[in-house]
Amino acid sequence: MWNSTPASAAGPLKDITNRYVGSAVAANHLASEVDYRSVLTREFDNVTPENEMKWGVVETDRGQYNWSGADAIVDYTQRNGKSVRGHTLVWHSQLPGWMNNVGAGELRSVVQRHITTEMGRYKGKIRAWDVVNEMFDDDGTRRASVFQRKLGDGYVADAFRWARAADPSAKLYINDYNTEGLNAKSDALYNLVQTLKQQGVPIDGVGFQAHLATQYGFPGGYQANLARFAALGVDVAITEADVRIPMPPDSTKLNTQASYFKQLWDGCHAVARCVEFTTWGFTDRHSWVPDTFPGQGAACLFDTNLRPKPAYTRINP
Ligand code: G3I
């Protein structure tokens, strides 16, 4: 459908930038697909476990931990000299079922134990953690998560303080989607980060997921938005970039997608404190998009056969 350019044309992504350049990965693909593992190892120097560190995965049954997927990914990164973005500690989604039975009085200590246990296990091996994930609704009000409802506004500061204590070497991030441009949601996030900084809460960075879709346009004010957060004295990072298109792909759609990825990449590089550019998966062979948005897909830099797409060659000509 499009010309396949050898990925070796200009060197792997990780070698053409002084940012961390990463991808979400799944432990099962890493174990079973040699080509997947080899492209990941060649192109990227940061890895984010796509699901393996989420609460519902590591502690499906209360008090019984399953670290197998997370351990496998961390082990891979240690052997291959990759950095890790830990994902994610306090998130309303993919929670274990038993959380429904945790009373309000108990929840604070349960969250503290979760943060302390998970961060403690990988202490010194995780460069950055998504401590609080997706805490805002799109209108900029706080999401009515179990944490917000039962613990109130203070859960965010508490989470960051517990995280700092658990692994002082890790950079601590708040992470969200639809916050890439200037809008009500990014304003709310900005105001929160400003307040947390003023209060001395240990927050080091803000993650912008960047799950884009060509039919909604490129987020307005993207670079200015990154810059205003950086001016608060935090790092910023693109943490989950992908650009979905209506299926099937054609050259026009793939070119639009390429221009979106290029704008994301360039905006990050224009802001000195944008330290990381991570994509949410790297191959259309495996992506969350078609499951969540039927009829849309092909959101990654590489096709299903791991050939670089126009988006890749636009970033890395
Ligand atoms: O592993 C089970 C499998 O055993 C079972 O047979 C199957 C049946 O549905 O489910 C499998 O688990 C799925 C898991 O992905 C692994 O594939 C879950 O159902 C599914 O809900 C889960 O989706 C993940 C989603 O987060 C959950 O909200 C996606 O893979 C993952 O890409 C997505 O990632 C999120 C980030 O964490 C936060 N930001 C948005 C991003 C995209 O939604």
Short mmCIF file of N, CA and C in Angstrom, two decimals, residues 65-172:
data_model
loop_
_atom_site.label_atom_id
_atom_site.label_comp_id
_atom_site.label_asym_id
_atom_site.label_seq_id
_atom_site.Cartn_x
_atom_site.Cartn_y
_atom_site.Cartn_z
N TYR A 65 0.00 -11.33 45.30
CA TYR A 65 0.60 -10.56 44.22
C TYR A 65 1.06 -11.46 43.09
N ASN A 66 0.89 -10.95 41.89
CA ASN A 66 1.41 -11.63 40.70
C ASN A 66 2.25 -10.64 39.92
N TRP A 67 3.54 -10.80 40.03
CA TRP A 67 4.46 -9.86 39.39
C TRP A 67 5.04 -10.43 38.10
N SER A 68 4.50 -11.52 37.60
CA SER A 68 5.22 -12.22 36.52
C SER A 68 5.41 -11.35 35.28
N GLY A 69 4.35 -10.69 34.83
CA GLY A 69 4.49 -9.86 33.63
C GLY A 69 5.39 -8.66 33.87
N ALA A 70 5.20 -7.99 35.00
CA ALA A 70 6.01 -6.81 35.32
C ALA A 70 7.48 -7.21 35.49
N ASP A 71 7.72 -8.31 36.18
CA ASP A 71 9.10 -8.78 36.36
C ASP A 71 9.75 -9.07 35.01
N ALA A 72 9.00 -9.70 34.12
CA ALA A 72 9.58 -10.07 32.81
C ALA A 72 10.00 -8.82 32.04
N ILE A 73 9.16 -7.79 32.10
CA ILE A 73 9.50 -6.56 31.36
C ILE A 73 10.68 -5.85 32.02
N VAL A 74 10.66 -5.75 33.33
CA VAL A 74 11.78 -5.07 34.02
C VAL A 74 13.08 -5.84 33.77
N ASP A 75 12.99 -7.16 33.79
CA ASP A 75 14.17 -7.97 33.52
C ASP A 75 14.72 -7.70 32.11
N TYR A 76 13.81 -7.62 31.14
CA TYR A 76 14.22 -7.29 29.76
C TYR A 76 14.93 -5.93 29.72
N THR A 77 14.38 -4.95 30.43
CA THR A 77 14.98 -3.61 30.37
C THR A 77 16.34 -3.58 31.04
N GLN A 78 16.50 -4.36 32.11
CA GLN A 78 17.79 -4.42 32.79
C GLN A 78 18.85 -5.06 31.88
N ARG A 79 18.45 -6.12 31.20
CA ARG A 79 19.40 -6.82 30.33
C ARG A 79 19.75 -6.01 29.09
N ASN A 80 18.83 -5.13 28.67
CA ASN A 80 19.03 -4.42 27.41
C ASN A 80 19.28 -2.94 27.57
N GLY A 81 19.50 -2.50 28.80
CA GLY A 81 19.85 -1.11 29.04
C GLY A 81 18.75 -0.12 28.66
N LYS A 82 17.50 -0.48 28.93
CA LYS A 82 16.37 0.42 28.64
C LYS A 82 15.88 1.05 29.94
N SER A 83 15.32 2.23 29.84
CA SER A 83 14.67 2.82 31.00
C SER A 83 13.20 2.39 31.02
N VAL A 84 12.57 2.55 32.18
CA VAL A 84 11.18 2.12 32.34
C VAL A 84 10.33 3.28 32.85
N ARG A 85 9.15 3.43 32.23
CA ARG A 85 8.10 4.27 32.81
C ARG A 85 7.10 3.32 33.48
N GLY A 86 7.01 3.39 34.79
CA GLY A 86 6.06 2.55 35.52
C GLY A 86 4.65 3.08 35.31
N HIS A 87 3.72 2.17 35.02
CA HIS A 87 2.36 2.58 34.66
C HIS A 87 1.38 1.59 35.25
N THR A 88 0.53 1.94 36.09
CA THR A 88 0.30 3.20 36.77
C THR A 88 -0.24 2.89 38.15
N LEU A 89 -0.09 3.78 39.12
CA LEU A 89 -0.38 3.42 40.51
C LEU A 89 -1.80 3.76 40.96
N VAL A 90 -2.23 4.98 40.73
CA VAL A 90 -3.57 5.41 41.20
C VAL A 90 -4.40 5.78 39.98
N TRP A 91 -5.26 4.87 39.59
CA TRP A 91 -6.07 5.00 38.36
C TRP A 91 -7.43 4.39 38.63
N HIS A 92 -8.47 5.02 38.11
CA HIS A 92 -9.82 4.53 38.38
C HIS A 92 -10.14 3.25 37.62
N SER A 93 -9.36 2.95 36.58
CA SER A 93 -9.67 1.83 35.70
C SER A 93 -8.76 0.63 36.00
N GLN A 94 -9.18 -0.53 35.56
CA GLN A 94 -8.42 -1.77 35.79
C GLN A 94 -8.05 -1.93 37.26
N LEU A 95 -9.00 -1.63 38.14
CA LEU A 95 -8.83 -1.88 39.57
C LEU A 95 -9.28 -3.31 39.87
N PRO A 96 -8.71 -3.93 40.89
CA PRO A 96 -9.20 -5.26 41.26
C PRO A 96 -10.62 -5.18 41.80
N GLY A 97 -11.40 -6.25 41.59
CA GLY A 97 -12.79 -6.27 42.03
C GLY A 97 -12.95 -6.07 43.53
N TRP A 98 -11.99 -6.57 44.30
CA TRP A 98 -12.12 -6.49 45.76
C TRP A 98 -12.09 -5.05 46.27
N MET A 99 -11.64 -4.12 45.42
CA MET A 99 -11.62 -2.71 45.84
C MET A 99 -13.03 -2.21 46.17
N ASN A 100 -14.04 -2.84 45.55
CA ASN A 100 -15.42 -2.42 45.83
C ASN A 100 -15.80 -2.64 47.29
N ASN A 101 -15.10 -3.54 47.95
CA ASN A 101 -15.45 -3.86 49.35
C ASN A 101 -14.56 -3.14 50.36
N VAL A 102 -13.67 -2.29 49.85
CA VAL A 102 -12.79 -1.56 50.78
C VAL A 102 -13.54 -0.35 51.30
N GLY A 103 -13.65 -0.25 52.61
CA GLY A 103 -14.39 0.86 53.21
C GLY A 103 -13.61 2.16 53.15
N ALA A 104 -14.34 3.27 53.31
CA ALA A 104 -13.71 4.59 53.22
C ALA A 104 -12.58 4.74 54.24
N GLY A 105 -12.78 4.21 55.44
CA GLY A 105 -11.78 4.36 56.49
C GLY A 105 -10.50 3.61 56.20
N GLU A 106 -10.64 2.57 55.40
CA GLU A 106 -9.51 1.68 55.13
C GLU A 106 -8.76 2.07 53.86
N LEU A 107 -9.44 2.80 52.98
CA LEU A 107 -8.91 2.99 51.62
C LEU A 107 -7.56 3.70 51.59
N ARG A 108 -7.40 4.69 52.48
CA ARG A 108 -6.15 5.45 52.48
C ARG A 108 -4.95 4.52 52.69
N SER A 109 -5.05 3.69 53.69
CA SER A 109 -3.91 2.80 53.97
C SER A 109 -3.76 1.74 52.88
N VAL A 110 -4.85 1.36 52.24
CA VAL A 110 -4.77 0.38 51.14
C VAL A 110 -4.01 0.99 49.95
N VAL A 111 -4.30 2.26 49.66
CA VAL A 111 -3.60 2.93 48.55
C VAL A 111 -2.13 3.11 48.91
N GLN A 112 -1.86 3.51 50.13
CA GLN A 112 -0.46 3.69 50.54
C GLN A 112 0.31 2.37 50.42
N ARG A 113 -0.32 1.29 50.87
CA ARG A 113 0.35 -0.01 50.81
C ARG A 113 0.61 -0.42 49.37
N HIS A 114 -0.37 -0.16 48.51
CA HIS A 114 -0.20 -0.51 47.09
C HIS A 114 1.00 0.24 46.49
N ILE A 115 1.05 1.55 46.72
CA ILE A 115 2.15 2.35 46.17
C ILE A 115 3.48 1.88 46.74
N THR A 116 3.51 1.67 48.04
CA THR A 116 4.76 1.30 48.71
C THR A 116 5.23 -0.08 48.26
N THR A 117 4.31 -1.00 48.12
CA THR A 117 4.67 -2.37 47.73
C THR A 117 5.17 -2.42 46.30
N GLU A 118 4.43 -1.81 45.39
CA GLU A 118 4.80 -1.92 43.97
C GLU A 118 6.08 -1.11 43.68
N MET A 119 6.13 0.11 44.17
CA MET A 119 7.35 0.90 43.90
C MET A 119 8.54 0.29 44.62
N GLY A 120 8.30 -0.26 45.80
CA GLY A 120 9.40 -0.87 46.55
C GLY A 120 9.99 -2.06 45.82
N ARG A 121 9.14 -2.84 45.17
CA ARG A 121 9.62 -4.03 44.47
C ARG A 121 10.63 -3.66 43.37
N TYR A 122 10.37 -2.55 42.71
CA TYR A 122 11.21 -2.16 41.56
C TYR A 122 12.08 -0.95 41.88
N LYS A 123 12.30 -0.70 43.15
CA LYS A 123 13.06 0.48 43.58
C LYS A 123 14.40 0.56 42.85
N GLY A 124 14.67 1.73 42.31
CA GLY A 124 15.95 1.94 41.61
C GLY A 124 15.94 1.47 40.16
N LYS A 125 14.88 0.79 39.73
CA LYS A 125 14.85 0.25 38.36
C LYS A 125 13.85 0.97 37.46
N ILE A 126 13.10 1.91 38.03
CA ILE A 126 12.08 2.62 37.25
C ILE A 126 12.46 4.09 37.21
N ARG A 127 12.67 4.61 36.01
CA ARG A 127 13.07 6.02 35.88
C ARG A 127 11.95 6.96 36.28
N ALA A 128 10.73 6.65 35.83
CA ALA A 128 9.60 7.55 36.05
C ALA A 128 8.35 6.72 36.30
N TRP A 129 7.50 7.20 37.18
CA TRP A 129 6.23 6.52 37.47
C TRP A 129 5.05 7.42 37.14
N ASP A 130 4.04 6.87 36.50
CA ASP A 130 2.73 7.53 36.42
C ASP A 130 2.03 7.28 37.75
N VAL A 131 2.15 8.22 38.66
CA VAL A 131 1.62 8.01 40.01
C VAL A 131 0.10 8.16 40.00
N VAL A 132 -0.38 9.25 39.42
CA VAL A 132 -1.83 9.49 39.33
C VAL A 132 -2.18 9.59 37.84
N ASN A 133 -3.17 8.82 37.42
CA ASN A 133 -3.51 8.72 36.00
C ASN A 133 -4.97 9.10 35.77
N GLU A 134 -5.20 9.99 34.83
CA GLU A 134 -6.55 10.29 34.33
C GLU A 134 -7.52 10.71 35.43
N MET A 135 -7.13 11.68 36.24
CA MET A 135 -7.97 12.07 37.38
C MET A 135 -9.00 13.13 37.03
N PHE A 136 -8.94 13.67 35.79
CA PHE A 136 -9.89 14.70 35.39
C PHE A 136 -10.87 14.18 34.35
N ASP A 137 -12.09 14.71 34.39
CA ASP A 137 -13.02 14.55 33.28
C ASP A 137 -12.68 15.60 32.21
N ASP A 138 -13.26 15.44 31.03
CA ASP A 138 -12.89 16.34 29.93
C ASP A 138 -13.29 17.79 30.18
N ASP A 139 -14.28 18.02 31.06
CA ASP A 139 -14.67 19.42 31.34
C ASP A 139 -13.77 20.07 32.39
N GLY A 140 -12.78 19.33 32.86
CA GLY A 140 -11.84 19.91 33.82
C GLY A 140 -12.24 19.73 35.27
N THR A 141 -13.37 19.07 35.51
CA THR A 141 -13.71 18.75 36.91
C THR A 141 -13.04 17.42 37.27
N ARG A 142 -12.91 17.21 38.56
CA ARG A 142 -12.27 15.98 39.00
C ARG A 142 -13.17 14.78 38.73
N ARG A 143 -12.60 13.74 38.18
CA ARG A 143 -13.34 12.51 37.93
C ARG A 143 -13.84 11.94 39.26
N ALA A 144 -15.05 11.48 39.29
CA ALA A 144 -15.63 10.94 40.53
C ALA A 144 -15.17 9.50 40.74
N SER A 145 -13.86 9.32 40.80
CA SER A 145 -13.30 7.98 41.01
C SER A 145 -13.53 7.54 42.44
N VAL A 146 -13.25 6.28 42.70
CA VAL A 146 -13.37 5.78 44.07
C VAL A 146 -12.46 6.58 45.00
N PHE A 147 -11.32 7.01 44.50
CA PHE A 147 -10.36 7.76 45.33
C PHE A 147 -10.91 9.15 45.65
N GLN A 148 -11.46 9.80 44.64
CA GLN A 148 -12.01 11.14 44.84
C GLN A 148 -13.22 11.08 45.78
N ARG A 149 -14.09 10.11 45.55
CA ARG A 149 -15.32 10.04 46.35
C ARG A 149 -15.04 9.70 47.80
N LYS A 150 -14.12 8.79 48.03
CA LYS A 150 -13.94 8.30 49.40
C LYS A 150 -12.82 9.00 50.16
N LEU A 151 -11.87 9.61 49.43
CA LEU A 151 -10.72 10.23 50.12
C LEU A 151 -10.70 11.75 49.97
N GLY A 152 -11.42 12.26 48.99
CA GLY A 152 -11.43 13.71 48.78
C GLY A 152 -10.19 14.19 48.04
N ASP A 153 -10.09 15.52 47.86
CA ASP A 153 -9.05 16.11 47.01
C ASP A 153 -7.63 15.71 47.43
N GLY A 154 -7.43 15.47 48.72
CA GLY A 154 -6.08 15.25 49.23
C GLY A 154 -5.42 13.97 48.78
N TYR A 155 -6.18 13.09 48.11
CA TYR A 155 -5.56 11.81 47.72
C TYR A 155 -4.40 12.00 46.75
N VAL A 156 -4.46 13.07 45.98
CA VAL A 156 -3.41 13.28 44.97
C VAL A 156 -2.08 13.61 45.66
N ALA A 157 -2.10 14.57 46.56
CA ALA A 157 -0.87 14.93 47.28
C ALA A 157 -0.36 13.75 48.10
N ASP A 158 -1.28 13.05 48.74
CA ASP A 158 -0.87 11.86 49.53
C ASP A 158 -0.14 10.86 48.64
N ALA A 159 -0.70 10.59 47.48
CA ALA A 159 -0.11 9.59 46.59
C ALA A 159 1.32 9.98 46.21
N PHE A 160 1.52 11.26 45.89
CA PHE A 160 2.88 11.69 45.51
C PHE A 160 3.84 11.60 46.70
N ARG A 161 3.37 11.92 47.88
CA ARG A 161 4.26 11.84 49.05
C ARG A 161 4.62 10.38 49.35
N TRP A 162 3.66 9.50 49.27
CA TRP A 162 3.96 8.08 49.50
C TRP A 162 4.90 7.55 48.42
N ALA A 163 4.69 8.02 47.20
CA ALA A 163 5.55 7.55 46.10
C ALA A 163 6.99 8.02 46.29
N ARG A 164 7.17 9.27 46.69
CA ARG A 164 8.54 9.76 46.91
C ARG A 164 9.23 8.94 47.99
N ALA A 165 8.49 8.63 49.04
CA ALA A 165 9.08 7.85 50.13
C ALA A 165 9.44 6.43 49.66
N ALA A 166 8.64 5.89 48.76
CA ALA A 166 8.85 4.49 48.34
C ALA A 166 10.07 4.34 47.44
N ASP A 167 10.32 5.31 46.56
CA ASP A 167 11.50 5.26 45.69
C ASP A 167 11.94 6.68 45.37
N PRO A 168 12.83 7.23 46.20
CA PRO A 168 13.24 8.63 46.02
C PRO A 168 13.94 8.88 44.70
N SER A 169 14.41 7.84 44.01
CA SER A 169 15.14 8.06 42.76
C SER A 169 14.20 8.16 41.55
N ALA A 170 12.95 7.84 41.70
CA ALA A 170 12.03 7.84 40.54
C ALA A 170 11.42 9.22 40.33
N LYS A 171 11.28 9.60 39.08
CA LYS A 171 10.56 10.84 38.73
C LYS A 171 9.06 10.55 38.81
N LEU A 172 8.34 11.43 39.47
CA LEU A 172 6.92 11.18 39.75
C LEU A 172 6.04 12.06 38.88
#
